[in-house]
mmCIF file of C-alpha atoms in Angstrom:
data_model
loop_
_atom_site.group_PDB
_atom_site.id
_atom_site.type_symbol
_atom_site.label_atom_id
_atom_site.label_comp_id
_atom_site.label_asym_id
_atom_site.label_seq_id
_atom_site.Cartn_x
_atom_site.Cartn_y
_atom_site.Cartn_z
ATOM 1 C CA UNK A 157 88.294 -18.367 -26.476
ATOM 2 C CA UNK A 158 88.194 -15.918 -29.419
ATOM 3 C CA UNK A 159 85.537 -15.697 -31.834
ATOM 4 C CA UNK A 160 85.723 -17.909 -34.829
ATOM 5 C CA UNK A 161 86.964 -15.992 -37.707
ATOM 6 C CA UNK A 162 84.779 -15.200 -40.650
ATOM 7 C CA UNK A 163 85.288 -16.634 -43.760
ATOM 8 C CA UNK A 164 84.388 -15.481 -47.307
ATOM 9 C CA UNK A 165 83.905 -12.307 -48.779
ATOM 10 C CA UNK A 166 82.096 -9.622 -46.729
ATOM 11 C CA UNK A 167 78.725 -8.764 -48.211
ATOM 12 C CA UNK A 168 78.661 -5.144 -49.414
ATOM 13 C CA UNK A 169 76.101 -3.054 -47.517
ATOM 14 C CA UNK A 170 73.289 -1.727 -49.512
ATOM 15 C CA UNK A 171 73.623 2.004 -49.927
ATOM 16 C CA UNK A 172 70.595 3.554 -47.944
ATOM 17 C CA UNK A 173 68.843 6.383 -49.545
ATOM 18 C CA UNK A 174 68.220 9.134 -47.052
ATOM 19 C CA UNK A 175 64.501 9.774 -46.138
ATOM 20 C CA UNK A 176 62.792 12.920 -47.096
ATOM 21 C CA UNK A 177 62.854 14.255 -43.374
ATOM 22 C CA UNK A 178 66.523 13.226 -42.955
ATOM 23 C CA UNK A 179 67.286 14.938 -46.219
ATOM 24 C CA UNK A 180 65.521 18.102 -45.404
ATOM 25 C CA UNK A 181 67.181 18.136 -41.954
ATOM 26 C CA UNK A 182 70.629 17.582 -43.390
ATOM 27 C CA UNK A 183 70.328 20.134 -46.125
ATOM 28 C CA UNK A 184 68.939 22.627 -43.685
ATOM 29 C CA UNK A 185 72.135 22.121 -41.548
ATOM 30 C CA UNK A 186 74.407 22.541 -44.309
ATOM 31 C CA UNK A 187 72.791 25.580 -45.702
ATOM 32 C CA UNK A 188 71.525 27.207 -42.313
ATOM 33 C CA UNK A 189 73.674 30.245 -42.844
ATOM 34 C CA UNK A 190 72.353 30.905 -46.289
ATOM 35 C CA UNK A 191 68.596 30.146 -45.979
ATOM 36 C CA UNK A 192 66.246 32.650 -44.468
ATOM 37 C CA UNK A 193 63.923 32.033 -41.363
ATOM 38 C CA UNK A 194 60.798 31.757 -43.508
ATOM 39 C CA UNK A 195 62.351 29.008 -45.803
ATOM 40 C CA UNK A 196 63.524 27.085 -42.611
ATOM 41 C CA UNK A 197 59.983 27.169 -41.154
ATOM 42 C CA UNK A 198 58.386 25.758 -44.414
ATOM 43 C CA UNK A 199 60.988 22.892 -44.469
ATOM 44 C CA UNK A 200 60.024 22.018 -40.673
ATOM 45 C CA UNK A 201 56.292 22.114 -41.426
ATOM 46 C CA UNK A 202 56.779 19.903 -44.520
ATOM 47 C CA UNK A 203 58.422 17.343 -42.326
ATOM 48 C CA UNK A 204 55.779 17.292 -39.724
ATOM 49 C CA UNK A 205 53.179 16.791 -42.430
ATOM 50 C CA UNK A 206 55.047 13.965 -43.929
ATOM 51 C CA UNK A 207 55.276 12.307 -40.616
ATOM 52 C CA UNK A 208 51.676 12.788 -39.998
ATOM 53 C CA UNK A 209 50.700 11.318 -43.362
ATOM 54 C CA UNK A 210 52.818 8.306 -42.492
ATOM 55 C CA UNK A 211 51.260 7.743 -39.141
ATOM 56 C CA UNK A 212 47.821 7.971 -40.887
ATOM 57 C CA UNK A 213 48.830 5.508 -43.649
ATOM 58 C CA UNK A 214 49.837 2.925 -41.147
ATOM 59 C CA UNK A 215 46.656 3.459 -39.259
ATOM 60 C CA UNK A 216 44.616 2.851 -42.270
ATOM 61 C CA UNK A 217 46.503 -0.160 -43.109
ATOM 62 C CA UNK A 218 45.895 -1.907 -39.880
ATOM 63 C CA UNK A 219 42.213 -1.283 -39.824
ATOM 64 C CA UNK A 220 42.402 1.184 -36.823
ATOM 65 C CA UNK A 221 40.658 3.930 -38.658
ATOM 66 C CA UNK A 222 37.018 2.858 -39.023
ATOM 67 C CA UNK A 223 34.082 4.304 -41.003
ATOM 68 C CA UNK A 224 34.148 7.454 -38.922
ATOM 69 C CA UNK A 225 36.990 8.788 -41.210
ATOM 70 C CA UNK A 226 35.528 11.111 -43.647
ATOM 71 C CA UNK A 227 31.959 11.698 -42.060
ATOM 72 C CA UNK A 228 31.493 15.296 -42.786
ATOM 73 C CA UNK A 229 29.138 15.653 -39.833
ATOM 74 C CA UNK A 230 31.499 14.549 -37.409
ATOM 75 C CA UNK A 231 33.664 17.677 -37.321
ATOM 76 C CA UNK A 232 36.741 15.901 -36.349
ATOM 77 C CA UNK A 233 39.920 15.060 -38.480
ATOM 78 C CA UNK A 234 40.615 11.441 -39.068
ATOM 79 C CA UNK A 235 43.398 11.484 -36.317
ATOM 80 C CA UNK A 236 41.063 13.101 -33.796
ATOM 81 C CA UNK A 237 38.320 10.505 -34.344
ATOM 82 C CA UNK A 238 40.894 7.606 -33.838
ATOM 83 C CA UNK A 239 42.207 9.365 -30.527
ATOM 84 C CA UNK A 240 38.629 9.858 -29.231
ATOM 85 C CA UNK A 241 37.836 6.439 -29.994
ATOM 86 C CA UNK A 242 40.704 4.976 -28.177
ATOM 87 C CA UNK A 243 39.938 7.190 -25.037
ATOM 88 C CA UNK A 244 36.251 6.344 -24.879
ATOM 89 C CA UNK A 245 35.479 5.055 -21.353
ATOM 90 C CA UNK A 246 33.932 1.747 -20.728
ATOM 91 C CA UNK A 247 30.254 1.754 -19.665
ATOM 92 C CA UNK A 248 29.965 -0.417 -16.702
ATOM 93 C CA UNK A 249 26.769 -1.039 -14.305
ATOM 94 C CA UNK A 250 26.644 -2.597 -10.882
ATOM 95 C CA UNK A 251 25.595 -6.164 -10.879
ATOM 96 C CA UNK A 252 22.458 -5.630 -8.679
ATOM 97 C CA UNK A 253 21.370 -2.498 -10.581
ATOM 98 C CA UNK A 254 17.522 -2.388 -10.682
ATOM 99 C CA UNK A 255 15.901 -2.406 -14.128
ATOM 100 C CA UNK A 256 12.391 -1.168 -14.207
ATOM 101 C CA UNK A 257 9.841 -1.667 -17.248
ATOM 102 C CA UNK A 258 6.865 0.414 -17.925
ATOM 103 C CA UNK A 259 3.602 -1.169 -16.433
ATOM 104 C CA UNK A 260 1.312 -2.752 -19.059
ATOM 105 C CA UNK A 261 -2.284 -1.981 -18.987
ATOM 106 C CA UNK A 262 -3.987 -5.346 -19.533
ATOM 107 C CA UNK A 263 -7.718 -5.181 -19.882
ATOM 108 C CA UNK A 264 -9.813 -7.700 -18.098
ATOM 109 C CA UNK A 265 -10.891 -10.631 -19.992
ATOM 110 C CA UNK A 266 -13.479 -11.847 -17.576
ATOM 111 C CA UNK A 267 -16.661 -13.368 -19.242
ATOM 112 C CA UNK A 268 -19.834 -11.624 -18.972
ATOM 113 C CA UNK A 269 -21.126 -14.267 -16.735
ATOM 114 C CA UNK A 270 -18.212 -13.662 -14.199
ATOM 115 C CA UNK A 271 -18.798 -10.050 -14.429
ATOM 116 C CA UNK A 272 -22.560 -10.192 -13.417
ATOM 117 C CA UNK A 273 -21.539 -12.636 -10.709
ATOM 118 C CA UNK A 274 -19.033 -10.094 -9.262
ATOM 119 C CA UNK A 275 -21.613 -7.296 -9.391
ATOM 120 C CA UNK A 276 -24.199 -9.377 -7.442
ATOM 121 C CA UNK A 277 -21.699 -10.202 -4.884
ATOM 122 C CA UNK A 278 -20.957 -6.544 -4.545
ATOM 123 C CA UNK A 279 -24.537 -5.433 -4.442
ATOM 124 C CA UNK A 280 -25.206 -8.066 -1.694
ATOM 125 C CA UNK A 281 -22.063 -7.001 0.268
ATOM 126 C CA UNK A 282 -23.275 -3.323 0.164
ATOM 127 C CA UNK A 283 -26.667 -4.450 1.412
ATOM 128 C CA UNK A 284 -25.098 -6.047 4.623
ATOM 129 C CA UNK A 285 -25.104 -3.452 7.347
ATOM 130 C CA UNK A 286 -23.296 -3.928 10.624
ATOM 131 C CA UNK A 287 -25.805 -4.267 13.524
ATOM 132 C CA UNK A 288 -24.650 -2.653 16.373
ATOM 133 C CA UNK A 289 -25.923 -3.756 19.831
ATOM 134 C CA UNK A 290 -27.184 -0.680 21.805
ATOM 135 C CA UNK A 291 -25.888 -0.005 25.177
ATOM 136 C CA UNK A 292 -28.066 -1.267 27.966
ATOM 137 C CA UNK A 293 -29.435 1.669 30.177
ATOM 138 C CA UNK A 294 -29.541 0.715 33.876
ATOM 139 C CA UNK A 295 -31.143 3.729 35.672
ATOM 140 C CA UNK A 296 -33.535 2.583 38.303
ATOM 141 C CA UNK A 297 -34.963 6.130 39.056
ATOM 142 C CA UNK A 298 -35.459 6.950 35.447
ATOM 143 C CA UNK A 299 -37.303 3.590 35.002
ATOM 144 C CA UNK A 300 -39.640 4.180 37.864
ATOM 145 C CA UNK A 301 -40.522 7.691 36.797
ATOM 146 C CA UNK A 302 -41.287 6.400 33.500
ATOM 147 C CA UNK A 303 -43.578 3.731 34.918
ATOM 148 C CA UNK A 304 -45.441 6.288 36.945
ATOM 149 C CA UNK A 305 -46.237 8.220 33.814
ATOM 150 C CA UNK A 306 -47.734 5.144 32.027
ATOM 151 C CA UNK A 307 -50.212 4.227 34.936
ATOM 152 C CA UNK A 308 -53.039 6.134 33.447
ATOM 153 C CA UNK A 309 -52.600 4.668 29.974
ATOM 154 C CA UNK A 310 -53.550 1.084 31.461
ATOM 155 C CA UNK A 311 -56.513 2.506 33.634
ATOM 156 C CA UNK A 312 -54.607 2.545 36.977
ATOM 157 C CA UNK A 313 -54.499 5.220 39.546
ATOM 158 C CA UNK A 314 -51.349 6.595 41.250
ATOM 159 C CA UNK A 315 -52.030 4.229 44.336
ATOM 160 C CA UNK A 316 -50.999 1.376 42.245
ATOM 161 C CA UNK A 317 -47.425 2.507 41.872
ATOM 162 C CA UNK A 318 -46.444 1.485 45.424
ATOM 163 C CA UNK A 319 -47.325 -2.127 44.535
ATOM 164 C CA UNK A 320 -45.584 -1.894 41.427
ATOM 165 C CA UNK A 321 -42.417 -0.361 43.033
ATOM 166 C CA UNK A 322 -42.030 -3.158 45.585
ATOM 167 C CA UNK A 323 -42.925 -6.007 42.847
ATOM 168 C CA UNK A 324 -40.104 -5.158 40.616
ATOM 169 C CA UNK A 325 -37.653 -4.139 43.218
ATOM 170 C CA UNK A 326 -38.132 -7.708 44.355
ATOM 171 C CA UNK A 327 -37.829 -9.128 40.744
ATOM 172 C CA UNK A 328 -35.015 -7.090 39.410
ATOM 173 C CA UNK A 329 -34.129 -4.053 41.480
ATOM 174 C CA UNK A 330 -35.436 -1.867 38.389
ATOM 175 C CA UNK A 331 -32.293 -2.825 36.443
ATOM 176 C CA UNK A 332 -32.742 -3.401 32.730
ATOM 177 C CA UNK A 333 -29.911 -5.791 32.357
ATOM 178 C CA UNK A 334 -31.305 -8.021 35.172
ATOM 179 C CA UNK A 335 -30.982 -11.752 34.419
ATOM 180 C CA UNK A 336 -31.875 -14.761 36.332
ATOM 181 C CA UNK A 337 -28.989 -17.284 35.981
ATOM 182 C CA UNK A 338 -31.093 -20.239 36.675
ATOM 183 C CA UNK A 339 -34.424 -19.625 34.820
ATOM 184 C CA UNK A 340 -33.141 -17.182 31.914
ATOM 185 C CA UNK A 341 -35.830 -14.632 33.061
ATOM 186 C CA UNK A 342 -34.603 -11.038 31.731
ATOM 187 C CA UNK A 343 -35.267 -7.411 32.397
ATOM 188 C CA UNK A 344 -37.173 -5.298 34.869
ATOM 189 C CA UNK A 345 -40.304 -7.299 34.642
ATOM 190 C CA UNK A 346 -38.403 -10.630 34.505
ATOM 191 C CA UNK A 347 -39.754 -11.877 31.207
ATOM 192 C CA UNK A 348 -39.635 -15.635 30.727
ATOM 193 C CA UNK A 349 -38.554 -16.395 28.110
ATOM 194 C CA UNK A 350 -36.897 -12.711 27.601
ATOM 195 C CA UNK A 351 -37.873 -12.590 23.662
ATOM 196 C CA UNK A 352 -41.650 -12.306 24.738
ATOM 197 C CA UNK A 353 -40.765 -8.710 25.241
ATOM 198 C CA UNK A 354 -39.940 -8.566 21.239
ATOM 199 C CA UNK A 355 -43.900 -7.753 20.831
ATOM 200 C CA UNK A 356 -43.419 -4.472 22.452
ATOM 201 C CA UNK A 357 -40.206 -3.342 20.641
ATOM 202 C CA UNK A 358 -36.956 -4.630 18.904
ATOM 203 C CA UNK A 359 -34.930 -2.918 21.585
ATOM 204 C CA UNK A 360 -36.359 -5.039 24.616
ATOM 205 C CA UNK A 361 -32.918 -5.946 25.618
ATOM 206 C CA UNK A 362 -31.459 -2.505 26.141
ATOM 207 C CA UNK A 363 -34.471 -0.118 26.697
ATOM 208 C CA UNK A 364 -36.280 0.165 29.899
ATOM 209 C CA UNK A 365 -39.217 1.847 28.553
ATOM 210 C CA UNK A 366 -39.879 -0.965 26.222
ATOM 211 C CA UNK A 367 -39.609 -3.578 29.022
ATOM 212 C CA UNK A 368 -41.855 -1.289 31.259
ATOM 213 C CA UNK A 369 -44.491 -1.358 28.734
ATOM 214 C CA UNK A 370 -44.410 -4.995 28.143
ATOM 215 C CA UNK A 371 -44.539 -5.905 32.084
ATOM 216 C CA UNK A 372 -47.563 -3.652 32.574
ATOM 217 C CA UNK A 373 -49.411 -5.204 29.674
ATOM 218 C CA UNK A 374 -48.557 -8.589 31.151
ATOM 219 C CA UNK A 375 -49.732 -7.488 34.691
ATOM 220 C CA UNK A 376 -53.045 -6.162 33.336
ATOM 221 C CA UNK A 377 -53.725 -9.251 31.334
ATOM 222 C CA UNK A 378 -52.922 -11.771 34.002
ATOM 223 C CA UNK A 379 -53.610 -9.881 37.527
ATOM 224 C CA UNK A 380 -55.677 -6.902 36.555
ATOM 225 C CA UNK A 381 -53.383 -4.451 38.479
ATOM 226 C CA UNK A 382 -49.921 -4.050 40.026
ATOM 227 C CA UNK A 383 -51.268 -4.649 43.499
ATOM 228 C CA UNK A 384 -53.017 -7.872 42.242
ATOM 229 C CA UNK A 385 -49.642 -9.035 40.988
ATOM 230 C CA UNK A 386 -47.930 -7.867 44.257
ATOM 231 C CA UNK A 387 -50.434 -9.887 46.371
ATOM 232 C CA UNK A 388 -49.844 -13.113 44.392
ATOM 233 C CA UNK A 389 -46.000 -12.680 44.588
ATOM 234 C CA UNK A 390 -46.353 -12.403 48.367
ATOM 235 C CA UNK A 391 -48.489 -15.663 48.418
ATOM 236 C CA UNK A 392 -46.451 -18.021 46.060
ATOM 237 C CA UNK A 393 -43.130 -16.210 45.670
ATOM 238 C CA UNK A 394 -43.430 -15.201 42.015
ATOM 239 C CA UNK A 395 -46.069 -13.353 39.910
#
């Protein structure tokens, strides 16, 4: 089917005025032979400037050019600033990026009473010293030699050493750490209770010299001499 025929008088087309660039181009083409190269270059430059002015006017009208235009310190033309703003990259950060803040120095707000209590606790803690238990020295030969050197201080002769050696060999084998599991007697002289030896020295549990001095004093006070103690032990089984 053919198109429907148009009725009525055809509207006359409005004559279009040539634009300045078109006019310049047409005139340049018509008189290209007569114009010099310098004049041609001026026409081309004028056309480019007109086009740039038209683009800038459109951007200003649509709000694309911001307050950056005209800032003397920027050092950029208006068109260059618009282009730079359009190509600025987005600033992005990972979701788990760590954010740190400077530490704050917060002064203590403790009351004077709490401060004094804290000082008292510190003083008490500094005063507590770790008590180390001395190692026990089990040396039968050295213990017997020391006992022999102490006989004279108790008024005994060297002949008493034989009785003393047998007596304490039976009781403890001259071991500083000897302990009777049933009675609790302790040491070379088998003191019962063991804390009796504390009167001679605080190291009675580990020092054979302290134990020997206590044992000789016990024998002197109860039996008079080592041989007297040995005789009693032979008769009843203990001294």
